[in-house]
mmCIF file of C-alpha atoms and ligand atoms in Angstrom:
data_model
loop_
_atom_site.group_PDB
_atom_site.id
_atom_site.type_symbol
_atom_site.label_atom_id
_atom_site.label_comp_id
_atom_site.label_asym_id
_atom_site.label_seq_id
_atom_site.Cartn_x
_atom_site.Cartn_y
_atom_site.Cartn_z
ATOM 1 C CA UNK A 1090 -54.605 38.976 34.899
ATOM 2 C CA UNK A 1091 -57.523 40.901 34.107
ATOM 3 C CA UNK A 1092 -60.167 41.115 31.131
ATOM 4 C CA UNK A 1093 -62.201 43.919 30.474
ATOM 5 C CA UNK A 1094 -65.082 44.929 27.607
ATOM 6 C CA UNK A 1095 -64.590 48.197 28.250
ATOM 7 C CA UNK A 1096 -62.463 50.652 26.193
ATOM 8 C CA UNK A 1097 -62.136 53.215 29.276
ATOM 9 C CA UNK A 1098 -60.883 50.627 31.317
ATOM 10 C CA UNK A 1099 -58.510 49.762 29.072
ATOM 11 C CA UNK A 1100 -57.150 52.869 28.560
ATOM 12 C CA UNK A 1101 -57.140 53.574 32.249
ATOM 13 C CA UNK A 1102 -54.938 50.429 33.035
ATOM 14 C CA UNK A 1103 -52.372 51.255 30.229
ATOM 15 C CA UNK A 1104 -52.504 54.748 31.783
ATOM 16 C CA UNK A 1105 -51.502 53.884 35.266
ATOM 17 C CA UNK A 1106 -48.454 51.072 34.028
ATOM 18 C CA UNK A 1107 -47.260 54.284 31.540
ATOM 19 C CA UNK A 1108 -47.150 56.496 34.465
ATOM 20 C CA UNK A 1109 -45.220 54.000 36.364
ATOM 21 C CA UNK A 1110 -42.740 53.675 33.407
ATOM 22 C CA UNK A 1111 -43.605 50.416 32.103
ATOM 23 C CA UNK A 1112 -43.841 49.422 28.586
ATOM 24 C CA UNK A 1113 -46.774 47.430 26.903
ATOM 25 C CA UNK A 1114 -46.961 44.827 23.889
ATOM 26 C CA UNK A 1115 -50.102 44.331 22.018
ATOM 27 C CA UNK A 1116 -51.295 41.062 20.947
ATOM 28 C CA UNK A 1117 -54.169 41.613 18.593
ATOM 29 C CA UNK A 1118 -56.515 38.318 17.919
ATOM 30 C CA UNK A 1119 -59.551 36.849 17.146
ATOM 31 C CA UNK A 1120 -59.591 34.492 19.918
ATOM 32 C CA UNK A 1121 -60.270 30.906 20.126
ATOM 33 C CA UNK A 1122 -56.124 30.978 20.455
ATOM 34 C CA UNK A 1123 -53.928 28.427 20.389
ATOM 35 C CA UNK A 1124 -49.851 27.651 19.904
ATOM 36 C CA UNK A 1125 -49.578 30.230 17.613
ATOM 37 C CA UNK A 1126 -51.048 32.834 19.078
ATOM 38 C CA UNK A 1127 -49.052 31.987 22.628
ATOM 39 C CA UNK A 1128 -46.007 32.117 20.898
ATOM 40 C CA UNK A 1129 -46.726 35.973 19.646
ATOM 41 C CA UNK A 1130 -47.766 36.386 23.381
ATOM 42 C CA UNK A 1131 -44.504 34.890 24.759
ATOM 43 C CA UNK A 1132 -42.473 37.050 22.810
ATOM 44 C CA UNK A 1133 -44.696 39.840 24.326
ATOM 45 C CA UNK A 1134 -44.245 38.890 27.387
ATOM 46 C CA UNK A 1135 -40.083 38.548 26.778
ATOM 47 C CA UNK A 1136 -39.913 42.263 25.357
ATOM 48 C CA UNK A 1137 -42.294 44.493 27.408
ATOM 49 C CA UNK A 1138 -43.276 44.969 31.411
ATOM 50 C CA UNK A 1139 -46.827 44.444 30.484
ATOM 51 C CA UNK A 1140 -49.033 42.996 27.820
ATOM 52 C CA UNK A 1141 -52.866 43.527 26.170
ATOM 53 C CA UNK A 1142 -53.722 40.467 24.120
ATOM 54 C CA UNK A 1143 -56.716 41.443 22.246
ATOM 55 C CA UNK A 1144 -59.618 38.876 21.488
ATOM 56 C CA UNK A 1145 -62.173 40.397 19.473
ATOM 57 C CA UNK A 1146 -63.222 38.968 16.176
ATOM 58 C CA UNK A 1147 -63.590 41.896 14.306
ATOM 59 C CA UNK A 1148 -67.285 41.969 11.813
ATOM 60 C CA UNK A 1149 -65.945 44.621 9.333
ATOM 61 C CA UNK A 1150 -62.667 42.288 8.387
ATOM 62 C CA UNK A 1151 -65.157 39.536 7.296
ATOM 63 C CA UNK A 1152 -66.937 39.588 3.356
ATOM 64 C CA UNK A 1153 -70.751 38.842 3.250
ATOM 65 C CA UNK A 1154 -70.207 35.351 2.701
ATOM 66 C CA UNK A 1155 -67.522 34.447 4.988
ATOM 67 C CA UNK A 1156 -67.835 32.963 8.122
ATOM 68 C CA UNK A 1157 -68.662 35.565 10.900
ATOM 69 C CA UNK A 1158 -71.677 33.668 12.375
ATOM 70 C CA UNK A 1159 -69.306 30.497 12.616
ATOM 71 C CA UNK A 1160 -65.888 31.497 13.441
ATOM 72 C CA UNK A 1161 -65.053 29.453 16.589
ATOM 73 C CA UNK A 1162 -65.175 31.524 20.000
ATOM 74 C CA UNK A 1163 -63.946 30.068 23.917
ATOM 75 C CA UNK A 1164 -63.063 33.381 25.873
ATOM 76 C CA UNK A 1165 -63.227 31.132 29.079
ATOM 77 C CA UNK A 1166 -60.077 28.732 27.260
ATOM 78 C CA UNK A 1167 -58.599 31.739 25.596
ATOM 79 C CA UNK A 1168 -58.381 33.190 29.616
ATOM 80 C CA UNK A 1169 -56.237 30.688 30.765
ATOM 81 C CA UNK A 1170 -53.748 30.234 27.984
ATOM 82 C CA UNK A 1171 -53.545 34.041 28.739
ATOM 83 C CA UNK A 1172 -53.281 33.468 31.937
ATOM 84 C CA UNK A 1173 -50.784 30.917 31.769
ATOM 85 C CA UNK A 1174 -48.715 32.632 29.045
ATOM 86 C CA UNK A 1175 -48.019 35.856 31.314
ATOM 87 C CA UNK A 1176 -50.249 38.267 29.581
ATOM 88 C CA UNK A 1177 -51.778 41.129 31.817
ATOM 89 C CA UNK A 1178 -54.928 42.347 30.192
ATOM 90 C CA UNK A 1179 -57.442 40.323 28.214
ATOM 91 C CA UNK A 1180 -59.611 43.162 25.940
ATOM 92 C CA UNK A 1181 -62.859 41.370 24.952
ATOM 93 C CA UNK A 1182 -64.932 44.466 23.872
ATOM 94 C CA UNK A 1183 -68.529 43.316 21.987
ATOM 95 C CA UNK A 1184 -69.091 44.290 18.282
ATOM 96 C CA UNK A 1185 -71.280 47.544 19.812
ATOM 97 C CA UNK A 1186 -68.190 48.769 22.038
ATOM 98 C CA UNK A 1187 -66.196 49.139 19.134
ATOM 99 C CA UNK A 1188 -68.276 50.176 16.683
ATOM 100 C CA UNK A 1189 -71.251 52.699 16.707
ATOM 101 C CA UNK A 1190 -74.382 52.244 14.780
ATOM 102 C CA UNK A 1191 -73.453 55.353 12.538
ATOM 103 C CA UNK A 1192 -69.582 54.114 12.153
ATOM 104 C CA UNK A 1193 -68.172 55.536 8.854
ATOM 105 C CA UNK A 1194 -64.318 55.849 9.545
ATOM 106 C CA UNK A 1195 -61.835 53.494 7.692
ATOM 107 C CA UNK A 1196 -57.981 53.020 7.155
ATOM 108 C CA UNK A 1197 -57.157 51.326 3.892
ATOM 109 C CA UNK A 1198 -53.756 50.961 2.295
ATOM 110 C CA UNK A 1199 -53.345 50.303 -0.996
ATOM 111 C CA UNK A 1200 -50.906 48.177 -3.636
ATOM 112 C CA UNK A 1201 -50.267 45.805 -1.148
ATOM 113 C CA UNK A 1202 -53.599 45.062 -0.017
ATOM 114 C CA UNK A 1203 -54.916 44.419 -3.453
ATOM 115 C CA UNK A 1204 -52.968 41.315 -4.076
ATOM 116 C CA UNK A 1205 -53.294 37.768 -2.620
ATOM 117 C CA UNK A 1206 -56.102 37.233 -0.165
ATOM 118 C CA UNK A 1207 -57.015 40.821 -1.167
ATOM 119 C CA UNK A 1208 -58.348 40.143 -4.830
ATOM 120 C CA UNK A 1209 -60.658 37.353 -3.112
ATOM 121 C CA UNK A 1210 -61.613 39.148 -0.108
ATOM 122 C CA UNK A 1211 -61.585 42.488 -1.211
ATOM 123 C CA UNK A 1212 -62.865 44.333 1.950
ATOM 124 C CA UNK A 1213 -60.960 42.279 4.316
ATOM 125 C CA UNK A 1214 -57.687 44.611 4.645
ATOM 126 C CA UNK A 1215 -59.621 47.850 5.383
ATOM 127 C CA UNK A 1216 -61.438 46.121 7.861
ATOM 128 C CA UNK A 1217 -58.189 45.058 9.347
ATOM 129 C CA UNK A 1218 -56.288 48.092 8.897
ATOM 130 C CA UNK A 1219 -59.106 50.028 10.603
ATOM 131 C CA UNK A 1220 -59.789 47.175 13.864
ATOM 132 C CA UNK A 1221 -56.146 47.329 13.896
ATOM 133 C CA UNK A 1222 -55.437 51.395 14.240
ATOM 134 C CA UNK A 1223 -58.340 51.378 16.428
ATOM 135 C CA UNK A 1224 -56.207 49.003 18.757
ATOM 136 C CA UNK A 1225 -52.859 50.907 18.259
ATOM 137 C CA UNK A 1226 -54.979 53.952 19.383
ATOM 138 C CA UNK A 1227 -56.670 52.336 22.478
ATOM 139 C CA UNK A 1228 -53.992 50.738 23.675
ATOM 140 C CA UNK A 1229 -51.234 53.007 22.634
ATOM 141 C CA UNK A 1230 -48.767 50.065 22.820
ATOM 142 C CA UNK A 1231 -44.634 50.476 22.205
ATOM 143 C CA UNK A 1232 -45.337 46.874 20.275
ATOM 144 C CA UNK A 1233 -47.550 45.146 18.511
ATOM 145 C CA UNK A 1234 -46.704 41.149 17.575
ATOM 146 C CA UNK A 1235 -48.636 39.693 14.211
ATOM 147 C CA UNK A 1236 -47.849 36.482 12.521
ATOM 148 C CA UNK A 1237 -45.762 35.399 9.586
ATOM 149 C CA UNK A 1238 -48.851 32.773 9.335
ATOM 150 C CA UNK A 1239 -50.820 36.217 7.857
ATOM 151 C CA UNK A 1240 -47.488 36.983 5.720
ATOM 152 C CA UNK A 1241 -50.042 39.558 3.781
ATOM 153 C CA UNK A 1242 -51.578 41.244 7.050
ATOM 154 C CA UNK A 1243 -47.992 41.524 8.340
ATOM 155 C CA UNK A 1244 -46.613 43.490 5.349
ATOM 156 C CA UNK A 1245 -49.764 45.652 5.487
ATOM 157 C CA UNK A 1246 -49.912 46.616 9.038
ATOM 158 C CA UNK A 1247 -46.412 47.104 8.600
ATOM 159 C CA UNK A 1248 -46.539 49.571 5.517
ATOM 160 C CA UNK A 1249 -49.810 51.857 7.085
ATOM 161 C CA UNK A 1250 -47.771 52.181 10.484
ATOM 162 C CA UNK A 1251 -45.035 53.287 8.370
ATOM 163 C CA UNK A 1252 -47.340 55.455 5.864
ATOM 164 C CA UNK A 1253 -49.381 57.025 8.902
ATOM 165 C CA UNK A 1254 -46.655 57.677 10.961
ATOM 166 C CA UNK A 1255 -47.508 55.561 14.199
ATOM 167 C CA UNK A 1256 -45.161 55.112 16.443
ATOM 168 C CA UNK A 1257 -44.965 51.470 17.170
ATOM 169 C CA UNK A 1258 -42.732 48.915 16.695
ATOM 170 C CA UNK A 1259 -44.419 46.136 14.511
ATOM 171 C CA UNK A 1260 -42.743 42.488 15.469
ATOM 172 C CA UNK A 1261 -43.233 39.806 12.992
ATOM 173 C CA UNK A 1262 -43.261 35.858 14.489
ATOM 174 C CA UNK A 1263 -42.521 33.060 12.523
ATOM 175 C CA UNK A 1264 -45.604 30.229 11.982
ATOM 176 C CA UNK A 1265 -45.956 27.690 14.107
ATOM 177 C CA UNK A 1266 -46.748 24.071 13.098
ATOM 178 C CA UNK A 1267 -48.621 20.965 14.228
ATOM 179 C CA UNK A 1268 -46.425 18.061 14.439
ATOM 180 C CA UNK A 1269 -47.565 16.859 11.109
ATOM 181 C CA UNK A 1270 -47.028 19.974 9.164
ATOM 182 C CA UNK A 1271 -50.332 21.852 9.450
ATOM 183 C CA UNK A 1272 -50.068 25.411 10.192
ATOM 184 C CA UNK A 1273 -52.125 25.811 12.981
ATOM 185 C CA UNK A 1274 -55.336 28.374 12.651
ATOM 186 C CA UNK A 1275 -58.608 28.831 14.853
ATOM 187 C CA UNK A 1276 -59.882 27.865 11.112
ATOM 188 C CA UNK A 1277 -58.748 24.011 11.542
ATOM 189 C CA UNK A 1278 -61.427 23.469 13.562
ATOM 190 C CA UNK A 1279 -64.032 23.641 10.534
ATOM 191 C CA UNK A 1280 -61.940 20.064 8.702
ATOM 192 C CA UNK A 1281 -63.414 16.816 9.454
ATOM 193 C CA UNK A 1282 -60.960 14.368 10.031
ATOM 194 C CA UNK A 1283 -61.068 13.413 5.941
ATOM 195 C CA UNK A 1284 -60.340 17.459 5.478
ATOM 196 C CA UNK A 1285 -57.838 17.192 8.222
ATOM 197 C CA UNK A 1286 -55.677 14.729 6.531
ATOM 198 C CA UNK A 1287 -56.302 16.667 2.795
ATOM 199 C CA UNK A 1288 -55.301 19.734 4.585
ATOM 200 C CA UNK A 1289 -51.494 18.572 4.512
ATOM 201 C CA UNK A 1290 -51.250 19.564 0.780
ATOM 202 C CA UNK A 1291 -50.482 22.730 1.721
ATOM 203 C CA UNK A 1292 -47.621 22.428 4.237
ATOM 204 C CA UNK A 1293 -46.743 19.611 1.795
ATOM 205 C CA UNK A 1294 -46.574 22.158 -1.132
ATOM 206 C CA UNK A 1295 -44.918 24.912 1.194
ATOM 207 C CA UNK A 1296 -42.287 22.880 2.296
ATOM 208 C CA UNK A 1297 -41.309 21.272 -1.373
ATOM 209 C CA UNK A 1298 -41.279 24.973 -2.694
ATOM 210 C CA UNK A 1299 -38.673 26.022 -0.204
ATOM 211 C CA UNK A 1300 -36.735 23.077 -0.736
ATOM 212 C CA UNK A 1301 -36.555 24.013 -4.685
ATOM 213 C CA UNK A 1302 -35.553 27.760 -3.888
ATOM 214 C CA UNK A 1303 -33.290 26.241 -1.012
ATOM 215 C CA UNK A 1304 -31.608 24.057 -3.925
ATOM 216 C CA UNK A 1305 -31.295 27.014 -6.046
ATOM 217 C CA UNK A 1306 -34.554 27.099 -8.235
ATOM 218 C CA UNK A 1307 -34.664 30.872 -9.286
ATOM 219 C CA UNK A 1308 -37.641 30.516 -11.544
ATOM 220 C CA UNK A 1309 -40.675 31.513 -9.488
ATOM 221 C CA UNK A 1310 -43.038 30.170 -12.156
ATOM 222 C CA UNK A 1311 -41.160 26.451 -12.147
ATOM 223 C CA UNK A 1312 -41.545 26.500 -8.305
ATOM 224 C CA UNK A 1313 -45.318 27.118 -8.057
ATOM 225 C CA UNK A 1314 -46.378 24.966 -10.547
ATOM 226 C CA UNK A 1315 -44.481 22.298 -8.680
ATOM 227 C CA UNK A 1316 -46.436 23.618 -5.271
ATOM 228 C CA UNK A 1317 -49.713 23.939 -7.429
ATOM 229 C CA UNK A 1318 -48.900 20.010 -8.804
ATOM 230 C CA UNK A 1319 -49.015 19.159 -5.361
ATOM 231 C CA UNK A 1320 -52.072 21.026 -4.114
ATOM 232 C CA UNK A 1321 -54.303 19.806 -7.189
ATOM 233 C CA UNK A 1322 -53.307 16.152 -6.224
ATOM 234 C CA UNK A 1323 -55.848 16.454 -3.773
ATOM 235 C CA UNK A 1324 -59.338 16.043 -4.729
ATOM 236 C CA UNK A 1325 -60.521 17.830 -1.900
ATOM 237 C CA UNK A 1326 -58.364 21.219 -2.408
ATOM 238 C CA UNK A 1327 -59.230 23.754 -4.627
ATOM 239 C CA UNK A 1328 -56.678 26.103 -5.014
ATOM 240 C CA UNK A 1329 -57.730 30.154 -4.452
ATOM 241 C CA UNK A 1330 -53.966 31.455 -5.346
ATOM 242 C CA UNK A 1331 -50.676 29.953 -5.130
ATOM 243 C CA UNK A 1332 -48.082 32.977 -5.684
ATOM 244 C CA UNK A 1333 -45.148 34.184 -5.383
ATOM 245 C CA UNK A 1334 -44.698 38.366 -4.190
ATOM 246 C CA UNK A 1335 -42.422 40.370 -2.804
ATOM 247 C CA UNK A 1336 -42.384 39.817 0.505
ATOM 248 C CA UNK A 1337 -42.672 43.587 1.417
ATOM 249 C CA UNK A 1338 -44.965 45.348 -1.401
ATOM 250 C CA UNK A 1339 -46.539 42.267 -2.190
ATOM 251 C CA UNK A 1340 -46.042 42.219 -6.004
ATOM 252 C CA UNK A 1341 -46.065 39.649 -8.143
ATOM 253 C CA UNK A 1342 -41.899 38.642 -8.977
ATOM 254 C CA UNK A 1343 -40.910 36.489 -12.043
ATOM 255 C CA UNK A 1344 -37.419 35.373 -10.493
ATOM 256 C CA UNK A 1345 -37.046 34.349 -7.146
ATOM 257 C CA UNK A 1346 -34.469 37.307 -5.910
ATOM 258 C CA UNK A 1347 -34.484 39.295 -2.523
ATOM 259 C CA UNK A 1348 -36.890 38.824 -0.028
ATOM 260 C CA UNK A 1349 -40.162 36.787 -1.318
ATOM 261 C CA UNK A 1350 -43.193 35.820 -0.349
ATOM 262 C CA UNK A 1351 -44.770 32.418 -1.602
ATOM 263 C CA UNK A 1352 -48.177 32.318 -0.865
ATOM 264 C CA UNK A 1353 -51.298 30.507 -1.468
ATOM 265 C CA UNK A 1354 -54.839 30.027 -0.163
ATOM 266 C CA UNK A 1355 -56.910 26.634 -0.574
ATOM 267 C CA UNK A 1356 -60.144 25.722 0.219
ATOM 268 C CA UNK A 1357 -60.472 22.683 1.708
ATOM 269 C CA UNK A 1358 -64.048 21.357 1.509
ATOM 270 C CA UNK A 1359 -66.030 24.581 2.464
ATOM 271 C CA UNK A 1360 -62.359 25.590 4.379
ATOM 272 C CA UNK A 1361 -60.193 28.385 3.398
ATOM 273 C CA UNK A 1362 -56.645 27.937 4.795
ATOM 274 C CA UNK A 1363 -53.585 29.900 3.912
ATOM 275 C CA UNK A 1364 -49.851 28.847 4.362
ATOM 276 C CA UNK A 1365 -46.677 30.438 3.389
ATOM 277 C CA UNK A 1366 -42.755 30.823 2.914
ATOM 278 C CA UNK A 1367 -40.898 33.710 2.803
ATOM 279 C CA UNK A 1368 -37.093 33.414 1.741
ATOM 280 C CA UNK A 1369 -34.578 35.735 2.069
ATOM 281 C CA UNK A 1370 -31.389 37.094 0.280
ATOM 282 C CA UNK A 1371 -31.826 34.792 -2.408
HETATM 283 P P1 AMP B 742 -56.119 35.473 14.317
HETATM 284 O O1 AMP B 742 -56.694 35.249 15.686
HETATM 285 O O2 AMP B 742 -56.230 34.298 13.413
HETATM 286 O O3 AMP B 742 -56.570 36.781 13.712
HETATM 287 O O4 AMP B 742 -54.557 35.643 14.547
HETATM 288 C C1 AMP B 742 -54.041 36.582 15.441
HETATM 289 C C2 AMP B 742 -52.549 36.692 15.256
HETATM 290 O O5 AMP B 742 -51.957 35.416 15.489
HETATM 291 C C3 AMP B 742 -52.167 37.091 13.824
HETATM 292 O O6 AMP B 742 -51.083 38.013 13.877
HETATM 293 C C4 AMP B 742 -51.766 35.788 13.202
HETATM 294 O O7 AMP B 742 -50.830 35.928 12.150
HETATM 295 C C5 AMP B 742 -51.152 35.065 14.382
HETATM 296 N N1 AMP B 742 -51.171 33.625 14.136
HETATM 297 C C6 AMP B 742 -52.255 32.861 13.855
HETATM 298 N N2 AMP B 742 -51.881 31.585 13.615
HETATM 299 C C7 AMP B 742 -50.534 31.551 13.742
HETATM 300 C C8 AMP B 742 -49.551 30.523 13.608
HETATM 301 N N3 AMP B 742 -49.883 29.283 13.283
HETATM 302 N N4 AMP B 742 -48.255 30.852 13.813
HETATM 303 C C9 AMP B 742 -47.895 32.126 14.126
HETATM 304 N N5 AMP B 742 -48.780 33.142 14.267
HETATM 305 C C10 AMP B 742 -50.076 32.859 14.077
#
């Protein structure tokens, strides 16, 4: 396996494997990776002769007050669960390889990146949307693999490939869990162990929502304020949104019918976390 800063290089490995025939999955991240992130790189590895896992935490996807500065960073771990997982190319460029001094180019959809996590981070989707077409353009990959765990990324990247016409196959994975419940993030490692145990309000609340719409609930407003119920138990949480979207355009639904998104982000202490459901042909 090999890991490079360098755009050129990059583009001069996936060169040589496309003249040779072979296909390549992306894995775009922000690093310090764990389960979740090897289990988008797994299926990578599964569906394509070679694949990129990006590890670059991206400045422009952050708001002035989040935490860029502190966002947790181990490229020497993040090589060997690379490593181990199969990958073939690490890209770790620095903030100044992707982005010039005088950088004024941005993708932004809209409608589905102003709900959610978009009303509270308002710049955040642009600055994914453009780290992200960036990626599809250095890379050129025949896949890219994002998590359901970003339910609201997912339908976004999903709906500017589509509106842009880029021709790559987006492949959603479902979230993976700790054993307790937790979905697992690079965040988690901001909770003290008090936070840690608080933090199970929201799997708590996920799971007792999908049990209701499971059981039949079709009143979306009945099922989050049994979620919310949950969440505001806590003393520690403080709930940013609990909703519930389509799972596709992202907006807001009454009755829980078709394919739906329930979503919610709480803070935690000084921790945002997100967690979500999405249930289908209900
Ligand atoms: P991040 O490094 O947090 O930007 O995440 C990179 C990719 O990994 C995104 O597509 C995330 O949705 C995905 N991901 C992060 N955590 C999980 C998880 N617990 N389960 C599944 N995918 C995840």
């Amino acid at each position: 396996m090999n890991i490079t800063g360098s755009i050129k290089e990059v583009r001069a490995q996936v060169k040589e494997w496309r003249r040779q025939g072979l296909t390549v999955g992306l894995v775009p991240t922000m690093g310090y990776l764990h389960e979740g992130h090897k289990s988008l790189i797994d299926r990578a590895v599964m569906e394509n002769d070679r694949v990129v896992v990006s590890d670059f935490v991206n400045p422009i996807q952050f708001g002035v007050n989040e935490d860029l500065s502190t966002y947790p960073r181990d490229i020497e771990a993040d090589k060997r669960l690379c490593e181990a997982a199969g990958a073939d190319l690490i890209f770790h460029p620095t903030p100044d390889e992707m982005y010039a001094a005088d950088f004024f180019t941005f993708v932004e959809t809209q409608k589905v990146s102003e709900g959610l996590c978009g009303k509270s981070r308002p710049t955040h989707f642009r600055g994914v949307c453009t780290v992200v077409s960036k990626l599809f353009h250095i890379v050129m990959p025949d896949r890219a693999y994002f998590g359901e765990k970003d339910a609201q990324q997912l339908a976004v990247v999903r709906r500017m490939v589509r509106d842009l016409n880029m021709d790559i196959e987006i492949v959603g994975c479902p979230i993976i869990r700790e054993a307790d419940g937790l979905a697992k993030s690079s965040r988690n490692t901001y909770l003290n162990k008090e936070e840690r145990k608080a933090a199970l309000v929201l799997s708590r609340a996920i799971f007792h929502g999908r049990e209701m719409v499971e059981n039949g609930e079709q009143n979306a407003e009945t099922v989050l304020s049994a979620m919310r119920d949950i969440i505001e138990s806590e003393p520690l949480a403080r709930i940013d949104y609990v909703e519930m979207v389509d799972a596709d355009s992202i907006e807001p639904v009454t009755k829980v019918h078709g394919r739906v998104l329930a979503a919610m982000a709480v803070f935690i202490g000084k921790t945002r976390l997100i967690d979500n459901f999405i249930v289908e042909n209900c």
